[in-house]
Amino acid sequence: MPQRGAEKTVAGEQEKLSGEIVRILFVNPDNQYSVLHILTPDRKTETVCGTNFGCSEGDYVEAVGRWGEHPEYGRQFKADSIAAVLPESTVGLKRFLASGIVPGIGSKTAAAIVDYFGKDTCDILTNHPNRLREIPKMGMKKVAAIREAWKKYGDRRQSAIFLQGLGISPAYCARLFKRYGDAAAQIVRQNPYQLAQDVDGIGFVRADQIAAGMGIAPDAPERLCAGAVHVLDMQTQHGHCCIPKELLQQEISTLLKVSETAALQATAYAIDKKRIIIDNDMAYLAYLLKYECELPRHIKRLSSMQDFSGRRTGRIADRSKLKLSDEQTQAVQAVAMSPLVIITGGPGVGKTTVLGEIVRRSKRANLRLALAAPTGRAAKRMSEATGENAKTLHRLLGYEAETNKFTFNEDKPLEADIILVDEVSMLDLPLAVALFRAVRSGASLVLIGDADQLPSVGPGRVLADFLECGRFFAVVRLTEIFRQASESLIITNAHRVNAGSLPDTGENNDPDVLKDFYWIEQDEPAAAVKVIEKLLKRIPERFGYDPVSEVQILTPMNRTLCGTVALNAELQKLLNPEKKDFLEAGERIFKLDDKVMQISNNYDKNVFNGDMGIIRYVSARERIIAVRFDNERLIKYTSDEFSELVHAYAVTVHKSQGCEFPVVILTMLSQHYMMLGRNLLYTAMTRAKKLLIIVGSRKALEMATANYRSEVRYTLLKKRLQEV
């Protein structure tokens, strides 16, 4: 174990400085250059500057470098390397033991051990583990488990120090050992880019930094191959299932800063390892090509059934007092005429009424029903509308985090006769394949959604391709706006925008008459922020809505003064101003009672992209927060998972898909010009249930309504459907 404190070495007159990180003052997100405050064993606080990969406040580190004098900030230790080592302080020991690096020791057990043995903890665990019996309530089985775990870890300690020296935090080391076992360090030495493929949370950029630290050349085959795969993976995050081969090579050259020849070689490496497949001059990740070819086969299988469950609903007479329009009747009857039905239409056209009638007739026909939607909020609305239990698609299909597979599939289909899926505009290609796999031959599948909304966040434009292929599905478009809906300015204006016209604020401009739609003309970003702040104070007084739980700010972009990042920083001060428990995560501050959103699918936690919740527990000491989602699930996050959360006082329109809020305040300014489009504005407006307020300029809204170009997404699904 290295010497503690400051120590001079002969080679190059470098020095070592060790201690506990008590504060991270600055981090450059591009290269991880950091400025740290370190508390040394002799209780001195020193400033250390250098590249810090993965070490957090509370970690014990050893820095190697030289002392220097900064003209403005004074004495600093300029580190050539900063690596985590076994700590000496009790706080550091507790954090280290509880990080997961030693299986069987959680935060409570770590605290009990360190509180009892103090700085002798490591020596006790290594040389006298039976003394753990001295700790109250520490039984023989627990001691034996800890002794075995510490011994096993002891064999890996040198590997752990090596890995942490590369910038891999203790929590990620635990993931590596879980994934690779004792071969973890060897695998990293051989190919650090494998981490990006195998270990959740370590992406290409992080793996590339580790590789550079190990001296791997910029044109090394493993780097070129990993870079090619990363480029294609990033394109899927923009909604593409594939991209033209030429575009792939351009993006590789830009990302890796290599020549066109090297980019061609990168593609060749990835193709040789079957990480990338070229089909019809398009570059695919292997799994997406498989899905794109598989989905048409399932659709053909289901559509070819002459005897399907939905036919039995046609025998049920319409004896309800509910009067359906001709379009609605056609939609209900389509279920009795086709095993695959798509019902589409905008707000106020009676999709929910049709859904309820299909459910009623199916129950009368003694058919087994399954109701689902892509998000928890959409499933909850579906349950409220029908009185039947609706689930998220992941729950309906029985997703298992440990295996990353669905329980229900072609070998074990859903035991349902009619499956109703709402908000299908959010259906991406992987989830669509999982759904169609699980529908048994002879069952009926009804897809309900608004084709004019934004496409899914994930890869593909599934609903649009289904509608445009012109085959397999019985398609019913609901267009008639019903009387009650026609009295809502939200609904009528959403339809106006969808038809290419500007919203109308209505004839009655009496300030004492409450309406459900307002447009406040403003194009100056700073002034727009002030308007939003005033509205959040005014809305509770005038309309009675809670500004946190019932009001949602939507904006087209993350950046700019009226983007989510800047707005959330301001709105946190306004809506959660009290002094409460908090912790810092880079530039962000997570605070008790903050409104947050999950921005990626976490199957282990069963929370998904777009889920919203409130922070109900914060521990800066343990670097833990807990979020309550849907008023029921309390989910814990550790420091390496904070990147999965963002503040949600303001969210992008894309992230609001599948959600519905009592009140929406939408910013639409000229500075958002890159994102302005008709389907984005339309989607944002249809998120509001009771009250919609647009803060924006006529110029911005004119740009949005005039821009009818659909979002370009590379996919060949429609072509494959037509070929089948």
XYZ file of C-alpha atoms in Angstrom:
724
model
C 0.000 0.000 0.000
C 1.396 3.450 -0.874
C 2.686 5.812 1.755
C 0.170 8.342 3.015
C 0.538 12.111 2.917
C 3.270 13.763 0.848
C 6.305 11.772 -0.303
C 9.138 12.702 -2.648
C 10.441 10.172 -5.119
C 13.827 10.177 -6.789
C 12.695 9.587 -10.375
C 12.080 12.961 -11.961
C 11.673 14.472 -8.506
C 7.978 13.702 -8.605
C 6.049 13.687 -5.385
C 3.066 11.743 -4.105
C 0.179 13.348 -2.303
C -2.603 11.260 -0.846
C -5.773 12.040 1.023
C -9.538 12.157 0.874
C -11.361 14.243 -1.736
C -13.455 16.657 0.309
C -14.613 18.822 -2.569
C -14.537 18.809 -6.372
C -14.214 22.467 -7.358
C -14.192 22.084 -11.139
C -14.514 19.381 -13.816
C -14.045 19.860 -17.558
C -16.605 17.414 -19.037
C -14.592 17.046 -22.254
C -11.319 15.783 -20.766
C -12.131 15.317 -17.040
C -9.466 17.864 -15.990
C -10.396 18.632 -12.404
C -9.558 20.880 -9.488
C -9.913 19.089 -6.146
C -9.569 19.820 -2.467
C -7.856 16.904 -0.709
C -7.685 16.449 3.055
C -4.326 14.857 3.903
C -3.745 12.557 6.906
C -2.169 15.468 8.804
C -5.503 17.344 8.355
C -4.241 19.838 5.788
C -6.459 20.799 2.862
C -4.491 20.922 -0.395
C -5.526 21.864 -3.928
C -4.837 19.261 -6.608
C -5.177 19.835 -10.364
C -5.146 17.046 -12.908
C -7.144 14.501 -14.865
C -9.573 12.755 -12.521
C -11.528 9.845 -13.953
C -14.368 8.601 -11.784
C -13.175 9.568 -8.303
C -15.870 11.219 -6.201
C -16.020 13.238 -2.998
C -15.179 10.908 -0.107
C -12.842 8.727 -2.188
C -9.253 8.296 -0.962
C -6.776 9.024 -3.749
C -3.090 9.178 -4.454
C -1.817 11.871 -6.784
C 1.609 11.806 -8.443
C 3.065 15.086 -9.712
C 4.773 18.303 -8.620
C 3.991 21.327 -6.515
C 3.497 24.625 -8.293
C 2.360 28.195 -7.729
C -0.685 29.574 -9.546
C -0.563 33.379 -10.028
C -4.188 33.775 -8.895
C -5.004 30.723 -6.772
C -1.650 30.160 -5.068
C -0.031 26.839 -4.113
C -1.319 23.812 -6.062
C -0.298 20.210 -6.628
C -0.158 19.578 -10.391
C -0.880 15.883 -10.770
C 0.196 13.710 -13.685
C -2.062 10.963 -12.340
C -4.803 10.675 -9.746
C -5.792 7.172 -8.631
C -8.113 5.784 -5.977
C -6.418 3.753 -3.209
C -7.607 2.136 -0.016
C -8.602 4.966 2.325
C -7.547 5.600 5.896
C -10.234 8.027 7.076
C -13.338 6.523 8.630
C -15.591 8.408 6.218
C -13.584 7.168 3.263
C -13.537 3.608 4.609
C -17.318 3.592 5.029
C -17.869 4.853 1.512
C -15.354 2.390 0.089
C -16.793 -0.660 1.854
C -20.369 0.322 0.983
C -19.575 0.959 -2.705
C -20.308 -2.637 -3.670
C -16.669 -3.566 -4.269
C -16.964 -6.099 -1.409
C -20.097 -8.252 -1.867
C -22.186 -8.588 1.273
C -21.174 -5.268 2.836
C -23.808 -2.585 2.456
C -23.942 0.918 3.905
C -25.270 -0.178 7.343
C -22.767 -3.018 7.739
C -19.912 -0.780 6.557
C -20.863 1.873 9.117
C -21.061 -0.700 11.926
C -17.620 -2.164 11.128
C -15.834 1.171 10.724
C -17.522 2.732 13.754
C -16.242 -0.181 15.865
C -12.711 -0.662 14.505
C -11.984 2.791 13.087
C -8.763 3.124 11.074
C -7.787 -0.479 11.917
C -10.685 -1.765 9.783
C -8.564 -2.976 6.833
C -6.097 -4.737 9.131
C -8.945 -6.428 11.043
C -10.637 -7.593 7.848
C -7.357 -8.920 6.439
C -5.677 -10.473 9.473
C -8.287 -10.862 12.242
C -11.716 -11.232 10.550
C -13.151 -13.270 13.444
C -13.008 -10.146 15.589
C -16.057 -8.938 13.662
C -18.001 -11.049 16.194
C -17.262 -8.299 18.731
C -19.691 -5.998 16.899
C -23.191 -6.153 18.431
C -25.749 -8.131 16.363
C -23.017 -9.472 14.059
C -23.804 -13.195 13.816
C -21.549 -16.078 12.788
C -23.104 -16.445 9.335
C -22.655 -12.736 8.613
C -19.042 -12.797 9.813
C -18.298 -15.870 7.691
C -19.824 -14.225 4.619
C -17.832 -11.012 5.142
C -14.624 -12.954 5.808
C -15.054 -14.907 2.573
C -15.987 -11.779 0.578
C -13.000 -9.808 1.899
C -10.639 -12.709 1.164
C -12.018 -12.912 -2.347
C -11.637 -9.174 -2.708
C -8.090 -9.381 -1.325
C -7.169 -11.509 -4.320
C -8.543 -8.752 -6.531
C -7.197 -5.754 -4.658
C -4.275 -5.148 -6.969
C -6.604 -5.400 -9.957
C -8.939 -2.919 -8.308
C -6.114 -0.443 -7.706
C -5.026 -0.855 -11.342
C -8.570 -0.266 -12.593
C -9.124 2.744 -10.343
C -5.802 4.107 -11.518
C -7.325 4.155 -15.007
C -10.169 6.309 -13.728
C -12.692 3.560 -13.024
C -14.579 4.310 -9.811
C -15.051 1.654 -7.080
C -18.731 1.295 -8.027
C -17.812 0.578 -11.653
C -15.039 -1.766 -10.515
C -17.747 -3.771 -8.774
C -19.649 -3.982 -12.058
C -16.504 -5.116 -13.876
C -15.807 -7.877 -11.369
C -19.443 -8.962 -11.530
C -19.267 -9.084 -15.335
C -15.763 -10.490 -15.850
C -14.768 -12.032 -12.515
C -11.032 -12.276 -11.814
C -10.281 -11.579 -15.486
C -11.499 -7.953 -15.219
C -8.091 -6.279 -15.239
C -6.810 -8.575 -17.986
C -9.793 -7.803 -20.228
C -9.338 -4.066 -19.716
C -5.656 -4.378 -20.590
C -6.472 -6.339 -23.742
C -9.320 -4.146 -25.014
C -10.753 -1.336 -22.884
C -13.352 -0.672 -25.600
C -15.076 -3.881 -24.600
C -16.253 -2.019 -21.487
C -18.444 0.224 -23.634
C -20.119 -2.855 -25.044
C -20.464 -4.895 -21.860
C -20.738 -2.541 -18.877
C -23.732 -0.252 -18.443
C -22.619 3.316 -17.727
C -19.209 3.131 -19.435
C -19.715 4.527 -22.908
C -17.344 4.895 -25.809
C -15.997 8.299 -24.752
C -15.065 7.011 -21.291
C -13.545 3.827 -22.735
C -11.585 5.944 -25.230
C -10.159 8.030 -22.382
C -9.121 4.874 -20.551
C -7.556 3.500 -23.739
C -5.609 6.718 -24.323
C -4.288 6.505 -20.764
C -3.067 3.006 -21.564
C -1.233 4.228 -24.656
C -3.492 2.653 -27.297
C -2.807 4.289 -30.674
C -5.480 6.417 -32.386
C -5.514 4.084 -35.396
C -5.484 0.829 -33.409
C -7.974 -1.717 -34.866
C -9.893 -2.032 -31.592
C -10.356 1.753 -31.425
C -11.461 2.032 -35.051
C -13.949 -0.831 -34.694
C -15.382 0.509 -31.431
C -15.643 4.001 -32.923
C -17.609 2.725 -35.925
C -20.061 0.901 -33.673
C -20.387 3.950 -31.415
C -21.217 6.208 -34.376
C -24.005 3.880 -35.463
C -25.256 3.518 -31.910
C -25.455 7.307 -31.576
C -27.506 7.448 -34.771
C -30.035 5.026 -33.258
C -30.389 7.466 -30.375
C -31.488 10.023 -32.980
C -34.191 7.642 -34.176
C -32.432 5.964 -37.103
C -32.493 2.197 -37.644
C -29.635 2.517 -40.141
C -27.666 5.169 -42.023
C -26.134 5.335 -45.516
C -22.701 3.722 -45.637
C -21.073 6.957 -46.859
C -22.534 8.937 -43.948
C -21.220 6.338 -41.501
C -17.675 6.793 -42.778
C -17.913 10.598 -42.600
C -19.129 10.410 -38.997
C -16.357 7.954 -38.057
C -13.717 10.289 -39.487
C -15.154 13.230 -37.544
C -15.530 11.377 -34.231
C -12.141 9.648 -34.187
C -10.279 12.457 -35.987
C -8.840 10.011 -38.504
C -8.446 9.995 -42.301
C -11.065 8.732 -44.755
C -8.878 5.680 -45.355
C -8.843 4.900 -41.639
C -12.628 5.415 -41.493
C -13.042 2.869 -44.303
C -10.818 0.493 -42.370
C -12.920 1.080 -39.238
C -16.052 0.045 -41.122
C -14.267 -3.021 -42.477
C -13.148 -4.059 -38.980
C -16.703 -3.698 -37.630
C -18.173 -5.661 -40.550
C -15.568 -8.410 -40.129
C -16.533 -8.787 -36.468
C -20.234 -8.720 -37.451
C -20.840 -5.669 -35.262
C -22.098 -3.783 -38.336
C -23.950 -5.212 -41.339
C -24.385 -3.517 -44.723
C -27.781 -4.130 -46.361
C -29.111 -2.186 -49.378
C -26.117 0.176 -49.001
C -27.297 1.015 -45.475
C -25.239 0.350 -42.340
C -27.049 -1.429 -39.515
C -26.262 -2.597 -36.043
C -26.876 -6.323 -36.304
C -29.824 -6.450 -33.903
C -31.721 -3.654 -35.664
C -31.393 -5.319 -39.062
C -32.687 -8.527 -37.484
C -35.669 -6.673 -35.997
C -36.453 -4.816 -39.216
C -36.561 -8.102 -41.154
C -38.419 -9.989 -38.424
C -41.300 -7.571 -37.796
C -42.912 -7.936 -41.276
C -42.981 -11.724 -40.831
C -44.960 -11.435 -37.584
C -47.345 -8.938 -39.189
C -47.937 -11.274 -42.120
C -48.478 -14.202 -39.721
C -51.143 -12.339 -37.735
C -52.883 -10.725 -40.698
C -53.237 -14.003 -42.567
C -55.454 -15.590 -39.892
C -58.983 -16.135 -41.184
C -60.305 -17.089 -37.740
C -59.436 -14.396 -35.197
C -60.809 -13.412 -31.800
C -62.088 -9.972 -32.754
C -64.789 -11.492 -34.963
C -66.763 -12.418 -31.867
C -67.222 -8.723 -31.015
C -69.246 -8.353 -34.219
C -71.973 -10.540 -32.720
C -72.534 -8.099 -29.855
C -75.496 -5.804 -30.522
C -75.090 -2.106 -29.845
C -77.448 -1.784 -26.893
C -75.531 0.819 -24.950
C -76.983 4.306 -24.511
C -73.746 5.687 -25.919
C -74.267 7.133 -29.413
C -71.324 6.587 -31.723
C -70.572 8.584 -34.836
C -70.247 6.811 -38.176
C -66.442 6.979 -37.890
C -66.488 5.588 -34.368
C -68.853 2.793 -35.394
C -66.522 1.953 -38.267
C -63.579 1.792 -35.836
C -65.415 -0.559 -33.463
C -66.588 -2.775 -36.316
C -63.074 -2.941 -37.792
C -62.048 -5.086 -34.812
C -64.605 -7.690 -35.943
C -63.355 -7.572 -39.528
C -59.553 -7.599 -39.202
C -57.019 -9.122 -36.789
C -54.819 -6.009 -37.103
C -56.462 -2.598 -36.632
C -55.036 0.916 -36.383
C -57.277 3.669 -35.001
C -55.759 7.109 -35.390
C -56.909 10.688 -34.876
C -56.190 13.906 -33.038
C -57.547 15.198 -29.716
C -61.309 15.401 -29.156
C -62.273 12.935 -31.905
C -63.399 10.188 -29.555
C -60.534 7.677 -29.514
C -61.184 7.040 -25.816
C -64.886 6.432 -26.483
C -64.001 3.892 -29.176
C -61.547 2.212 -26.841
C -64.214 1.913 -24.143
C -66.750 0.431 -26.578
C -64.244 -2.155 -27.855
C -63.558 -3.155 -24.240
C -67.308 -3.400 -23.487
C -68.047 -5.611 -26.490
C -64.992 -7.781 -25.867
C -66.088 -8.448 -22.298
C -69.618 -9.228 -23.465
C -68.095 -11.768 -25.871
C -66.094 -13.303 -22.967
C -62.805 -12.467 -24.645
C -59.601 -12.181 -22.663
C -58.331 -8.598 -22.772
C -54.884 -7.081 -22.412
C -54.458 -3.290 -22.303
C -51.087 -1.552 -22.490
C -49.236 1.652 -23.378
C -45.541 2.526 -23.731
C -45.406 4.689 -20.567
C -46.741 4.406 -17.048
C -48.683 7.657 -17.311
C -50.366 6.588 -20.546
C -51.246 3.191 -19.051
C -52.751 4.896 -16.011
C -54.947 7.099 -18.234
C -56.000 4.005 -20.171
C -57.065 2.291 -16.926
C -59.055 5.344 -15.838
C -60.809 5.541 -19.225
C -61.823 1.862 -19.427
C -62.029 0.646 -15.833
C -59.703 -2.202 -16.840
C -56.162 -2.802 -15.620
C -53.710 -1.403 -18.159
C -49.955 -1.968 -17.922
C -46.837 -0.597 -19.504
C -45.774 -2.695 -22.466
C -42.669 -3.834 -20.577
C -44.798 -5.126 -17.712
C -47.360 -6.705 -20.008
C -44.639 -8.564 -21.901
C -42.922 -9.618 -18.669
C -39.563 -7.915 -19.034
C -36.819 -9.552 -16.930
C -33.885 -7.276 -16.119
C -31.489 -10.085 -15.248
C -31.773 -11.719 -18.659
C -32.662 -8.576 -20.635
C -35.485 -10.568 -22.249
C -39.256 -10.671 -22.263
C -41.111 -13.586 -20.673
C -43.783 -13.553 -23.382
C -42.637 -14.182 -26.941
C -43.375 -16.397 -29.953
C -42.713 -19.521 -27.857
C -44.843 -18.280 -24.968
C -47.452 -15.842 -26.352
C -49.768 -13.688 -24.266
C -52.903 -15.447 -23.061
C -55.118 -12.734 -24.508
C -57.699 -12.694 -27.278
C -57.689 -8.957 -27.906
C -54.692 -6.726 -27.156
C -55.282 -2.961 -27.085
C -52.234 -0.683 -27.196
C -52.559 3.092 -26.799
C -50.100 5.907 -27.660
C -48.530 3.828 -30.421
C -46.810 6.877 -31.931
C -44.223 6.177 -29.204
C -43.643 2.595 -30.349
C -40.043 2.119 -31.524
C -38.763 -0.819 -33.553
C -37.345 -2.995 -30.713
C -40.500 -2.660 -28.596
C -42.740 -3.256 -31.629
C -40.913 -6.510 -32.364
C -41.273 -7.612 -28.726
C -45.010 -6.860 -28.871
C -45.707 -8.667 -32.157
C -43.673 -11.680 -31.070
C -45.955 -12.084 -28.065
C -49.261 -11.883 -29.959
C -50.486 -15.405 -30.627
C -51.832 -16.351 -34.037
C -55.603 -15.887 -33.980
C -55.549 -13.013 -31.493
C -56.570 -9.481 -32.470
C -54.263 -6.505 -32.040
C -55.672 -2.959 -31.932
C -53.214 -0.053 -32.117
C -54.478 3.385 -31.081
C -52.580 6.633 -31.487
C -52.162 10.001 -33.132
C -50.172 9.682 -36.342
C -49.439 13.424 -36.446
C -47.445 13.485 -33.209
C -43.677 13.249 -32.997
C -42.231 9.805 -33.726
C -40.799 7.549 -31.035
C -37.708 8.502 -29.051
C -36.149 5.140 -29.946
C -35.170 3.952 -33.439
C -37.788 3.721 -36.170
C -40.984 5.398 -37.349
C -43.150 2.361 -36.759
C -46.652 3.857 -36.807
C -45.927 5.969 -39.889
C -44.502 2.936 -41.720
C -47.545 0.832 -40.786
C -49.869 3.505 -42.162
C -47.854 4.185 -45.316
C -47.229 0.580 -46.325
C -50.909 0.273 -47.358
C -51.225 -3.381 -46.387
C -52.027 -5.745 -43.508
C -53.820 -3.238 -41.238
C -57.409 -2.051 -41.217
C -56.936 1.693 -40.718
C -59.664 3.977 -39.362
C -59.001 7.722 -39.146
C -61.218 9.656 -36.736
C -61.622 13.267 -37.831
C -64.914 14.538 -36.365
C -64.423 16.808 -33.351
C -67.262 16.371 -30.874
C -69.264 19.227 -29.447
C -67.764 19.221 -25.951
C -64.252 19.020 -27.404
C -65.042 21.755 -29.929
C -65.653 24.142 -27.021
C -62.039 23.689 -25.910
C -59.599 26.153 -27.399
C -56.790 23.672 -26.670
C -58.350 21.060 -28.960
C -59.550 23.400 -31.701
C -56.184 25.165 -31.810
C -54.288 21.867 -31.916
C -56.318 20.951 -34.995
C -55.742 24.424 -36.484
C -51.988 23.986 -36.087
C -52.144 20.491 -37.554
C -53.891 21.982 -40.592
C -51.184 24.643 -40.957
C -52.935 27.641 -39.323
C -51.901 29.752 -36.329
C -53.705 29.284 -32.998
C -56.695 31.511 -32.222
C -57.119 32.999 -28.753
C -60.909 33.119 -29.114
C -63.432 35.934 -29.387
C -63.901 36.660 -25.682
C -60.957 38.681 -24.406
C -62.565 39.607 -21.087
C -59.787 39.044 -18.488
C -62.392 37.934 -15.940
C -63.560 35.059 -18.179
C -61.450 31.971 -17.685
C -60.347 30.146 -20.844
C -58.258 27.050 -21.382
C -55.881 28.622 -23.922
C -53.752 31.777 -23.858
C -51.000 33.057 -26.122
C -48.608 35.603 -24.618
C -46.637 37.314 -27.386
C -42.938 37.336 -26.482
C -39.730 36.591 -28.391
C -37.015 37.954 -26.105
C -35.617 35.000 -24.074
C -34.912 36.813 -20.795
C -38.359 38.434 -20.855
C -39.959 35.051 -21.627
C -38.329 33.569 -18.521
C -39.777 36.406 -16.424
C -43.222 35.750 -17.933
C -42.988 32.059 -16.983
C -41.992 32.943 -13.416
C -44.979 35.293 -13.121
C -47.315 32.655 -14.539
C -46.151 30.095 -11.979
C -47.180 32.513 -9.248
C -50.400 33.573 -10.977
C -51.765 30.152 -12.016
C -52.258 28.821 -8.441
C -54.087 32.021 -7.461
C -56.349 32.276 -10.505
C -56.858 28.640 -11.534
C -55.966 26.677 -8.399
C -53.347 24.386 -9.951
C -50.227 23.334 -8.038
C -47.156 24.759 -9.857
C -45.021 21.629 -9.292
C -47.347 18.631 -9.554
C -49.902 20.016 -12.062
C -47.993 22.534 -14.206
C -45.401 21.437 -16.758
C -43.078 23.733 -18.711
C -42.316 22.458 -22.226
C -39.656 23.807 -24.559
C -38.225 22.638 -27.900
C -34.563 22.527 -26.808
C -32.192 21.739 -23.947
C -29.815 24.636 -24.548
C -30.405 28.417 -24.853
C -31.805 30.716 -22.183
C -35.275 29.236 -22.673
C -33.998 25.665 -22.872
C -34.501 23.022 -20.203
C -31.069 23.402 -18.573
C -31.318 27.139 -17.882
C -35.042 27.013 -17.087
C -34.643 24.195 -14.574
C -31.894 26.092 -12.750
C -34.168 29.130 -12.415
C -37.346 27.203 -11.638
C -35.640 25.159 -8.934
C -34.912 28.432 -7.088
C -38.515 29.570 -7.580
C -40.426 26.360 -6.864
C -38.148 24.663 -4.321
C -36.440 27.557 -2.537
C -36.244 26.305 1.068
C -33.026 25.078 2.647
C -33.180 21.304 2.343
C -30.865 18.322 2.011
C -28.996 18.465 -1.294
C -25.965 17.150 -3.115
C -23.981 18.403 -6.080
C -23.533 16.314 -9.219
C -21.281 18.277 -11.549
C -23.053 21.518 -12.380
C -26.395 20.247 -11.091
C -27.797 20.312 -7.575
C -30.240 17.575 -6.601
C -32.406 18.759 -3.745
C -35.078 17.172 -1.580
C -38.524 17.590 -3.237
C -37.058 18.377 -6.656
C -39.069 17.272 -9.674
C -36.948 14.947 -11.857
C -37.234 12.762 -14.952
C -35.569 9.480 -15.949
C -33.892 9.995 -19.342
C -32.881 6.425 -20.198
C -34.366 2.973 -19.784
C -33.108 1.276 -16.613
C -34.481 -2.227 -16.711
C -32.873 -3.211 -13.398
C -34.834 -0.480 -11.618
C -37.922 -0.877 -13.821
C -37.943 2.835 -14.663
C -38.010 4.072 -18.216
C -37.203 7.040 -20.396
C -39.716 9.813 -19.621
C -40.847 8.608 -16.162
C -41.260 11.561 -13.775
C -40.923 11.629 -10.012
C -40.060 13.645 -6.904
C -36.844 13.313 -4.888
C -37.836 12.049 -1.434
C -34.415 11.279 0.073
C -30.991 12.898 -0.279
C -27.723 11.949 1.426
C -24.713 14.001 0.372
C -22.544 11.874 2.648
C -23.565 8.578 1.050
C -23.982 10.166 -2.404
C -27.452 8.647 -2.669
C -30.827 10.036 -3.688
C -34.188 8.263 -3.821
C -36.998 9.226 -6.214
C -40.667 8.362 -5.853
C -42.266 7.606 -9.223
C -46.019 7.440 -9.880
C -46.732 8.062 -6.184
C -45.702 4.506 -5.344
C -42.223 3.379 -6.389
C -39.236 4.679 -4.393
C -36.093 4.126 -6.487
C -32.551 4.592 -5.122
C -29.773 6.156 -7.227
C -26.057 6.102 -6.455
C -23.532 8.628 -7.776
C -22.708 6.655 -10.933
C -26.418 6.682 -11.831
C -27.094 10.412 -11.400
C -26.596 10.929 -15.146
C -29.868 9.021 -15.706
C -31.823 11.855 -14.056
C -32.506 15.454 -15.050
C -34.592 18.105 -13.385
C -38.105 18.148 -14.801
C -39.620 21.520 -13.939
C -39.029 22.093 -17.653
C -38.659 19.246 -20.184
C -38.363 19.063 -23.948
C -41.423 18.369 -26.057
C -39.814 15.100 -27.187
C -39.503 13.919 -23.581
C -43.162 14.771 -22.877
C -44.491 12.193 -25.352
C -47.055 9.873 -23.833
C -47.646 12.272 -20.946
C -50.631 14.475 -20.226
C -50.572 17.385 -17.780
C -53.379 19.511 -16.327
C -51.457 22.663 -17.284
C -48.771 23.216 -19.925
C -46.709 26.373 -20.413
C -44.990 26.141 -23.797
C -42.127 28.363 -24.945
C -41.843 28.901 -28.715
C -39.227 31.532 -29.590
C -37.297 32.419 -32.727
C -34.098 31.177 -31.070
C -35.620 27.663 -31.236
C -35.694 27.846 -35.052
C -33.652 24.653 -35.530
C -36.333 22.570 -33.798
C -39.502 24.318 -34.890
C -41.881 22.074 -36.782
C -45.606 21.526 -37.041
C -45.624 18.096 -35.422
C -43.523 19.377 -32.507
C -45.910 22.277 -31.833
C -48.928 19.996 -32.272
C -47.485 17.359 -29.918
C -46.741 19.993 -27.271
C -50.244 21.461 -27.440
C -51.898 18.053 -27.097
C -50.032 17.420 -23.815
C -52.292 19.974 -22.062
C -55.528 18.720 -20.540
C -57.072 21.740 -18.770
C -54.977 24.811 -19.546
C -52.411 25.686 -22.230
C -50.369 28.882 -22.268
C -47.961 29.581 -25.130
C -45.202 32.078 -24.386
C -43.760 32.874 -27.787
C -43.711 34.998 -30.882
C -45.883 35.040 -33.971
C -42.730 34.595 -36.028
C -41.801 31.370 -34.188
C -45.316 29.939 -34.451
C -45.484 30.815 -38.143
C -42.163 28.999 -38.656
C -43.478 25.956 -36.793
C -46.852 25.707 -38.553
C -45.270 26.247 -41.974
C -42.651 23.542 -41.437
C -44.492 20.347 -42.285
C -41.382 18.356 -43.135
C -41.484 15.161 -41.142
C -38.393 14.215 -39.198
C -36.040 12.267 -41.461
C -35.391 8.792 -40.110
C -33.388 6.179 -41.921
C -35.260 2.880 -41.937
C -36.300 0.355 -44.575
C -39.232 -1.090 -42.631
C -41.882 0.230 -45.064
C -39.970 -1.253 -48.006
C -39.702 -4.607 -46.251
C -43.413 -4.572 -45.371
C -44.328 -3.945 -48.995
C -41.979 -6.700 -50.164
C -43.515 -9.232 -47.768
